[in-house]
């Protein structure tokens, strides 16, 4: 029972931290004035590479604050490479829909693919460098 609780809590924490960082990143991005550039006028492939690189960088920075993996079980450590990015992609899709209903301008990260890329890069760094 303790192992199940640890795995569930670990997945929740591993999913929550990238989501909070993504939302913070999105807020800072908007504060810097990039909301005036429409999504359609930018190259989508380059934007994907950019979000992946930001995910790698912020994944590395997250290791300074949380050097240990939240999932202690070695059997479930790799599952985070799929679960967290999917959850973050879904969260960013929901945020994008909410912003669209509010009439706010959308960034590319307000979609599943770019949110997934960002969170996957973070999870990849954490997978490789945590125990």
Tab-separated table of N, CA and C in Angstrom:
chain	number	residue	atom	x	y	z
A	1	UNK	N	0.820	-1.188	0.000
A	1	UNK	CA	0.000	0.000	0.000
A	1	UNK	C	0.870	1.260	0.000
A	2	UNK	N	1.986	1.203	0.723
A	2	UNK	CA	2.885	2.354	0.798
A	2	UNK	C	3.515	2.645	-0.564
A	3	UNK	N	3.834	1.593	-1.302
A	3	UNK	CA	4.440	1.768	-2.629
A	3	UNK	C	3.443	2.428	-3.573
A	4	UNK	N	2.185	2.011	-3.508
A	4	UNK	CA	1.154	2.597	-4.369
A	4	UNK	C	0.977	4.075	-4.042
A	5	UNK	N	0.919	4.412	-2.768
A	5	UNK	CA	0.777	5.809	-2.367
A	5	UNK	C	1.973	6.632	-2.829
A	6	UNK	N	3.167	6.069	-2.715
A	6	UNK	CA	4.378	6.768	-3.135
A	6	UNK	C	4.365	7.014	-4.642
A	7	UNK	N	3.961	6.012	-5.404
A	7	UNK	CA	3.924	6.148	-6.860
A	7	UNK	C	2.879	7.187	-7.271
A	8	UNK	N	1.688	7.114	-6.691
A	8	UNK	CA	0.631	8.065	-7.029
A	8	UNK	C	1.050	9.488	-6.649
A	9	UNK	N	1.571	9.667	-5.452
A	9	UNK	CA	2.021	10.987	-5.014
A	9	UNK	C	3.171	11.477	-5.887
A	10	UNK	N	4.069	10.580	-6.232
A	10	UNK	CA	5.189	10.945	-7.103
A	10	UNK	C	4.717	11.408	-8.460
A	11	UNK	N	3.748	10.702	-9.055
A	11	UNK	CA	3.220	11.113	-10.357
A	11	UNK	C	2.530	12.468	-10.271
A	12	UNK	N	1.799	12.689	-9.193
A	12	UNK	CA	1.115	13.977	-9.027
A	12	UNK	C	2.136	15.104	-8.921
A	13	UNK	N	3.166	14.918	-8.101
A	13	UNK	CA	4.183	15.957	-7.945
A	13	UNK	C	4.982	16.156	-9.219
A	14	UNK	N	5.333	15.054	-9.914
A	14	UNK	CA	6.085	15.169	-11.160
A	14	UNK	C	5.250	15.872	-12.228
A	15	UNK	N	3.944	15.738	-12.180
A	15	UNK	CA	3.071	16.396	-13.153
A	15	UNK	C	2.806	17.842	-12.772
A	16	UNK	N	2.731	18.111	-11.498
A	16	UNK	CA	2.383	19.446	-11.034
A	16	UNK	C	3.517	20.449	-11.241
A	17	UNK	N	4.738	20.058	-10.986
A	17	UNK	CA	5.863	20.990	-11.091
A	17	UNK	C	6.050	21.490	-12.518
A	18	UNK	N	6.087	20.597	-13.546
A	18	UNK	CA	6.208	21.142	-14.905
A	18	UNK	C	5.033	22.018	-15.296
A	19	UNK	N	3.830	21.685	-14.826
A	19	UNK	CA	2.665	22.500	-15.157
A	19	UNK	C	2.797	23.896	-14.552
A	20	UNK	N	3.245	23.982	-13.314
A	20	UNK	CA	3.437	25.286	-12.671
A	20	UNK	C	4.520	26.072	-13.384
A	21	UNK	N	5.588	25.386	-13.765
A	21	UNK	CA	6.665	26.070	-14.479
A	21	UNK	C	6.183	26.533	-15.850
A	22	UNK	N	5.383	25.709	-16.537
A	22	UNK	CA	4.844	26.112	-17.841
A	22	UNK	C	3.955	27.345	-17.718
A	23	UNK	N	3.100	27.352	-16.733
A	23	UNK	CA	2.207	28.497	-16.548
A	23	UNK	C	3.022	29.734	-16.191
A	24	UNK	N	4.042	29.572	-15.342
A	24	UNK	CA	4.905	30.707	-14.996
A	24	UNK	C	5.663	31.206	-16.213
A	25	UNK	N	6.172	30.284	-17.004
A	25	UNK	CA	6.881	30.647	-18.229
A	25	UNK	C	5.952	31.404	-19.172
A	26	UNK	N	4.735	30.910	-19.307
A	26	UNK	CA	3.758	31.561	-20.178
A	26	UNK	C	3.453	32.978	-19.686
A	27	UNK	N	3.298	33.128	-18.394
A	27	UNK	CA	3.034	34.448	-17.826
A	27	UNK	C	4.196	35.405	-18.091
A	28	UNK	N	5.422	34.944	-17.838
A	28	UNK	CA	6.591	35.785	-18.084
A	28	UNK	C	6.728	36.123	-19.566
A	29	UNK	N	6.436	35.163	-20.422
A	29	UNK	CA	6.501	35.385	-21.869
A	29	UNK	C	5.536	36.500	-22.265
A	30	UNK	N	4.334	36.458	-21.724
A	30	UNK	CA	3.339	37.480	-22.039
A	30	UNK	C	3.750	38.837	-21.457
A	31	UNK	N	4.345	38.813	-20.297
A	31	UNK	CA	4.779	40.070	-19.682
A	31	UNK	C	5.876	40.750	-20.495
A	32	UNK	N	6.631	39.991	-21.220
A	32	UNK	CA	7.702	40.566	-22.020
A	32	UNK	C	7.193	41.164	-23.334
A	33	UNK	N	5.913	41.079	-23.568
A	33	UNK	CA	5.348	41.748	-24.724
A	33	UNK	C	5.185	40.900	-25.964
A	34	UNK	N	5.374	39.608	-25.844
A	34	UNK	CA	5.267	38.764	-27.022
A	34	UNK	C	3.828	38.419	-27.380
A	35	UNK	N	2.877	38.957	-26.696
A	35	UNK	CA	1.480	38.690	-27.051
A	35	UNK	C	1.069	39.437	-28.311
A	36	UNK	N	1.871	40.387	-28.723
A	36	UNK	CA	1.521	41.173	-29.900
A	36	UNK	C	1.919	40.479	-31.197
A	37	UNK	N	2.643	39.378	-31.099
A	37	UNK	CA	3.036	38.618	-32.281
A	37	UNK	C	2.035	37.485	-32.442
A	38	UNK	N	1.335	37.441	-33.567
A	38	UNK	CA	0.312	36.418	-33.750
A	38	UNK	C	0.951	35.046	-33.945
A	39	UNK	N	0.226	34.013	-33.549
A	39	UNK	CA	0.707	32.640	-33.690
A	39	UNK	C	0.942	32.285	-35.152
A	40	UNK	N	0.088	32.778	-36.017
A	40	UNK	CA	0.137	32.398	-37.414
A	40	UNK	C	1.335	32.983	-38.152
A	41	UNK	N	1.905	34.059	-37.643
A	41	UNK	CA	2.997	34.708	-38.355
A	41	UNK	C	4.362	34.107	-38.025
A	42	UNK	N	4.417	33.154	-37.088
A	42	UNK	CA	5.693	32.542	-36.717
A	42	UNK	C	5.819	31.148	-37.315
A	43	UNK	N	7.031	30.689	-37.472
A	43	UNK	CA	7.314	29.363	-37.988
A	43	UNK	C	7.039	28.333	-36.894
A	44	UNK	N	6.107	27.418	-37.137
A	44	UNK	CA	5.715	26.433	-36.134
A	44	UNK	C	6.818	25.464	-35.776
A	45	UNK	N	7.617	25.059	-36.763
A	45	UNK	CA	8.708	24.127	-36.496
A	45	UNK	C	9.745	24.765	-35.583
A	46	UNK	N	10.103	25.998	-35.880
A	46	UNK	CA	11.083	26.700	-35.046
A	46	UNK	C	10.531	26.953	-33.646
A	47	UNK	N	9.235	27.244	-33.556
A	47	UNK	CA	8.619	27.429	-32.241
A	47	UNK	C	8.694	26.130	-31.436
A	48	UNK	N	8.470	24.983	-32.095
A	48	UNK	CA	8.569	23.689	-31.410
A	48	UNK	C	9.961	23.445	-30.877
A	49	UNK	N	10.964	23.762	-31.699
A	49	UNK	CA	12.357	23.613	-31.247
A	49	UNK	C	12.615	24.546	-30.065
A	50	UNK	N	12.107	25.765	-30.143
A	50	UNK	CA	12.302	26.726	-29.056
A	50	UNK	C	11.685	26.255	-27.748
A	51	UNK	N	10.451	25.745	-27.806
A	51	UNK	CA	9.822	25.260	-26.580
A	51	UNK	C	10.557	24.036	-26.037
A	52	UNK	N	11.059	23.171	-26.926
A	52	UNK	CA	11.824	22.013	-26.471
A	52	UNK	C	13.099	22.467	-25.765
A	53	UNK	N	13.789	23.463	-26.346
A	53	UNK	CA	15.010	23.969	-25.722
A	53	UNK	C	14.727	24.641	-24.385
A	54	UNK	N	13.627	25.422	-24.307
A	54	UNK	CA	13.252	26.025	-23.025
A	54	UNK	C	12.942	24.929	-22.000
A	55	UNK	N	12.299	23.857	-22.429
A	55	UNK	CA	12.017	22.742	-21.524
A	55	UNK	C	13.290	22.095	-21.004
A	56	UNK	N	14.280	21.934	-21.900
A	56	UNK	CA	15.560	21.379	-21.465
A	56	UNK	C	16.227	22.283	-20.436
A	57	UNK	N	16.223	23.591	-20.722
A	57	UNK	CA	16.862	24.530	-19.798
A	57	UNK	C	16.152	24.557	-18.450
A	58	UNK	N	14.837	24.640	-18.469
A	58	UNK	CA	14.108	24.709	-17.204
A	58	UNK	C	14.124	23.364	-16.471
A	59	UNK	N	14.221	22.273	-17.219
A	59	UNK	CA	14.400	20.969	-16.579
A	59	UNK	C	15.713	20.932	-15.815
A	60	UNK	N	16.768	21.489	-16.435
A	60	UNK	CA	18.062	21.574	-15.745
A	60	UNK	C	17.989	22.457	-14.516
A	61	UNK	N	17.293	23.586	-14.642
A	61	UNK	CA	17.144	24.474	-13.479
A	61	UNK	C	16.324	23.811	-12.374
A	62	UNK	N	15.328	23.004	-12.752
A	62	UNK	CA	14.513	22.342	-11.730
A	62	UNK	C	15.348	21.354	-10.916
A	63	UNK	N	16.440	20.848	-11.511
A	63	UNK	CA	17.311	19.931	-10.772
A	63	UNK	C	18.027	20.631	-9.626
A	64	UNK	N	18.221	21.943	-9.749
A	64	UNK	CA	18.848	22.693	-8.662
A	64	UNK	C	17.931	22.758	-7.454
A	65	UNK	N	16.631	22.844	-7.699
A	65	UNK	CA	15.661	22.955	-6.606
A	65	UNK	C	15.231	21.576	-6.113
A	66	UNK	N	15.004	20.652	-7.055
A	66	UNK	CA	14.548	19.298	-6.720
A	66	UNK	C	15.508	18.285	-7.347
A	67	UNK	N	16.648	18.014	-6.703
A	67	UNK	CA	17.645	17.120	-7.319
A	67	UNK	C	17.247	15.652	-7.327
A	68	UNK	N	16.318	15.246	-6.493
A	68	UNK	CA	15.881	13.862	-6.433
A	68	UNK	C	14.574	13.686	-7.198
A	69	UNK	N	14.387	12.497	-7.752
A	69	UNK	CA	13.130	12.174	-8.425
A	69	UNK	C	12.025	12.034	-7.384
A	70	UNK	N	10.818	12.442	-7.756
A	70	UNK	CA	9.690	12.291	-6.839
A	70	UNK	C	9.181	10.852	-6.836
A	71	UNK	N	9.428	10.117	-7.899
A	71	UNK	CA	9.053	8.708	-7.977
A	71	UNK	C	10.263	7.897	-7.546
A	72	UNK	N	10.208	7.299	-6.392
A	72	UNK	CA	11.346	6.582	-5.830
A	72	UNK	C	11.490	5.177	-6.417
A	73	UNK	N	10.416	4.608	-6.885
A	73	UNK	CA	10.452	3.251	-7.418
A	73	UNK	C	11.138	3.235	-8.785
A	74	UNK	N	12.142	2.392	-8.936
A	74	UNK	CA	12.883	2.305	-10.201
A	74	UNK	C	12.002	1.760	-11.318
A	75	UNK	N	11.022	0.939	-10.991
A	75	UNK	CA	10.144	0.356	-12.012
A	75	UNK	C	9.267	1.415	-12.668
A	76	UNK	N	8.886	2.447	-11.947
A	76	UNK	CA	7.955	3.445	-12.464
A	76	UNK	C	8.627	4.755	-12.853
A	77	UNK	N	9.939	4.830	-12.718
A	77	UNK	CA	10.660	6.083	-12.981
A	77	UNK	C	10.486	6.552	-14.432
A	78	UNK	N	10.522	5.651	-15.402
A	78	UNK	CA	10.429	6.018	-16.806
A	78	UNK	C	9.036	6.371	-17.281
A	79	UNK	N	8.017	5.946	-16.562
A	79	UNK	CA	6.637	6.245	-16.965
A	79	UNK	C	6.389	7.748	-16.994
A	80	UNK	N	7.133	8.488	-16.194
A	80	UNK	CA	6.982	9.935	-16.138
A	80	UNK	C	7.271	10.595	-17.488
A	81	UNK	N	8.054	9.944	-18.339
A	81	UNK	CA	8.351	10.504	-19.659
A	81	UNK	C	7.119	10.573	-20.547
A	82	UNK	N	6.093	9.818	-20.233
A	82	UNK	CA	4.864	9.858	-21.018
A	82	UNK	C	3.729	10.558	-20.281
A	83	UNK	N	3.559	10.224	-19.006
A	83	UNK	CA	2.404	10.733	-18.261
A	83	UNK	C	2.461	12.250	-18.079
A	84	UNK	N	3.574	12.765	-17.617
A	84	UNK	CA	3.680	14.207	-17.359
A	84	UNK	C	3.494	15.049	-18.618
A	85	UNK	N	4.172	14.739	-19.728
A	85	UNK	CA	3.952	15.562	-20.931
A	85	UNK	C	2.515	15.516	-21.441
A	86	UNK	N	1.881	14.348	-21.368
A	86	UNK	CA	0.492	14.251	-21.822
A	86	UNK	C	-0.409	15.106	-20.931
A	87	UNK	N	-0.224	15.021	-19.614
A	87	UNK	CA	-1.041	15.821	-18.700
A	87	UNK	C	-0.802	17.322	-18.906
A	88	UNK	N	0.454	17.706	-19.097
A	88	UNK	CA	0.755	19.121	-19.321
A	88	UNK	C	0.211	19.604	-20.661
A	89	UNK	N	0.282	18.757	-21.681
A	89	UNK	CA	-0.294	19.109	-22.975
A	89	UNK	C	-1.795	19.322	-22.874
A	90	UNK	N	-2.466	18.447	-22.146
A	90	UNK	CA	-3.904	18.602	-21.945
A	90	UNK	C	-4.229	19.862	-21.140
A	91	UNK	N	-3.416	20.136	-20.129
A	91	UNK	CA	-3.616	21.341	-19.326
A	91	UNK	C	-3.445	22.605	-20.171
A	92	UNK	N	-2.410	22.628	-21.000
A	92	UNK	CA	-2.183	23.806	-21.838
A	92	UNK	C	-3.280	23.952	-22.891
A	93	UNK	N	-3.833	22.845	-23.381
A	93	UNK	CA	-4.968	22.908	-24.301
A	93	UNK	C	-6.166	23.542	-23.613
A	94	UNK	N	-6.420	23.126	-22.380
A	94	UNK	CA	-7.538	23.692	-21.624
A	94	UNK	C	-7.327	25.184	-21.365
A	95	UNK	N	-6.105	25.557	-21.028
A	95	UNK	CA	-5.810	26.978	-20.796
A	95	UNK	C	-5.982	27.761	-22.091
A	96	UNK	N	-5.540	27.199	-23.213
A	96	UNK	CA	-5.697	27.857	-24.503
A	96	UNK	C	-7.152	28.062	-24.869
A	97	UNK	N	-7.974	27.057	-24.624
A	97	UNK	CA	-9.425	27.199	-24.898
A	97	UNK	C	-10.044	28.268	-24.010
A	98	UNK	N	-9.647	28.282	-22.757
A	98	UNK	CA	-10.178	29.292	-21.838
A	98	UNK	C	-9.770	30.689	-22.303
A	99	UNK	N	-8.519	30.858	-22.704
A	99	UNK	CA	-8.050	32.164	-23.185
A	99	UNK	C	-8.757	32.571	-24.463
A	100	UNK	N	-9.011	31.605	-25.336
A	100	UNK	CA	-9.727	31.913	-26.583
A	100	UNK	C	-11.137	32.399	-26.273
A	101	UNK	N	-11.802	31.776	-25.307
A	101	UNK	CA	-13.152	32.234	-24.922
A	101	UNK	C	-13.117	33.627	-24.306
A	102	UNK	N	-12.017	33.963	-23.639
A	102	UNK	CA	-11.877	35.278	-23.030
A	102	UNK	C	-11.499	36.341	-24.057
A	103	UNK	N	-11.118	35.896	-25.245
A	103	UNK	CA	-10.692	36.830	-26.278
A	103	UNK	C	-9.230	37.227	-26.172
A	104	UNK	N	-8.467	36.531	-25.343
A	104	UNK	CA	-7.045	36.820	-25.183
A	104	UNK	C	-6.259	36.255	-26.364
A	105	UNK	N	-5.151	36.898	-26.707
A	105	UNK	CA	-4.307	36.334	-27.767
A	105	UNK	C	-3.655	35.038	-27.286
A	106	UNK	N	-3.472	34.099	-28.193
A	106	UNK	CA	-2.917	32.796	-27.845
A	106	UNK	C	-1.467	32.692	-28.274
A	107	UNK	N	-0.694	31.990	-27.457
A	107	UNK	CA	0.664	31.616	-27.819
A	107	UNK	C	0.629	30.178	-28.323
A	108	UNK	N	1.695	29.752	-28.952
A	108	UNK	CA	1.733	28.361	-29.419
A	108	UNK	C	1.712	27.381	-28.253
A	109	UNK	N	2.247	27.763	-27.108
A	109	UNK	CA	2.262	26.845	-25.973
A	109	UNK	C	0.853	26.598	-25.429
A	110	UNK	N	-0.109	27.354	-25.900
A	110	UNK	CA	-1.501	27.144	-25.512
A	110	UNK	C	-2.132	25.997	-26.295
A	111	UNK	N	-1.321	25.112	-26.834
A	111	UNK	CA	-1.825	23.947	-27.565
A	111	UNK	C	-1.176	22.687	-27.003
A	112	UNK	N	-1.753	21.542	-27.360
A	112	UNK	CA	-1.264	20.271	-26.828
A	112	UNK	C	0.166	19.984	-27.270
A	113	UNK	N	0.441	20.143	-28.550
A	113	UNK	CA	1.743	19.735	-29.097
A	113	UNK	C	2.885	20.504	-28.450
A	114	UNK	N	2.748	21.809	-28.366
A	114	UNK	CA	3.847	22.605	-27.819
A	114	UNK	C	3.961	22.450	-26.305
A	115	UNK	N	2.834	22.324	-25.622
A	115	UNK	CA	2.880	22.034	-24.189
A	115	UNK	C	3.512	20.678	-23.921
A	116	UNK	N	3.195	19.695	-24.781
A	116	UNK	CA	3.779	18.370	-24.659
A	116	UNK	C	5.294	18.424	-24.873
A	117	UNK	N	5.730	19.124	-25.926
A	117	UNK	CA	7.169	19.225	-26.208
A	117	UNK	C	7.931	19.843	-25.042
A	118	UNK	N	7.375	20.918	-24.498
A	118	UNK	CA	8.008	21.605	-23.368
A	118	UNK	C	8.137	20.661	-22.168
A	119	UNK	N	7.032	20.018	-21.810
A	119	UNK	CA	7.034	19.144	-20.632
A	119	UNK	C	7.866	17.877	-20.879
A	120	UNK	N	7.864	17.360	-22.121
A	120	UNK	CA	8.671	16.179	-22.415
A	120	UNK	C	10.156	16.477	-22.243
A	121	UNK	N	10.581	17.649	-22.709
A	121	UNK	CA	11.992	18.022	-22.556
A	121	UNK	C	12.361	18.133	-21.082
A	122	UNK	N	11.489	18.735	-20.276
A	122	UNK	CA	11.753	18.823	-18.837
A	122	UNK	C	11.819	17.436	-18.208
A	123	UNK	N	10.850	16.577	-18.562
A	123	UNK	CA	10.811	15.225	-17.997
A	123	UNK	C	12.032	14.423	-18.441
A	124	UNK	N	12.490	14.642	-19.672
A	124	UNK	CA	13.657	13.930	-20.174
A	124	UNK	C	14.913	14.290	-19.380
A	125	UNK	N	15.095	15.565	-19.119
A	125	UNK	CA	16.247	16.003	-18.321
A	125	UNK	C	16.157	15.423	-16.916
A	126	UNK	N	14.977	15.485	-16.322
A	126	UNK	CA	14.818	14.962	-14.962
A	126	UNK	C	14.997	13.444	-14.939
A	127	UNK	N	14.573	12.744	-15.986
A	127	UNK	CA	14.727	11.293	-16.065
A	127	UNK	C	16.217	10.928	-16.133
A	128	UNK	N	16.946	11.637	-16.940
A	128	UNK	CA	18.358	11.319	-17.140
A	128	UNK	C	19.201	11.663	-15.913
A	129	UNK	N	18.907	12.763	-15.254
A	129	UNK	CA	19.799	13.258	-14.192
A	129	UNK	C	19.311	13.042	-12.764
A	130	UNK	N	18.159	12.409	-12.574
A	130	UNK	CA	17.728	12.106	-11.197
A	130	UNK	C	17.802	10.606	-10.979
A	131	UNK	N	17.824	10.256	-9.704
A	131	UNK	CA	17.898	8.830	-9.350
A	131	UNK	C	16.613	8.378	-8.731
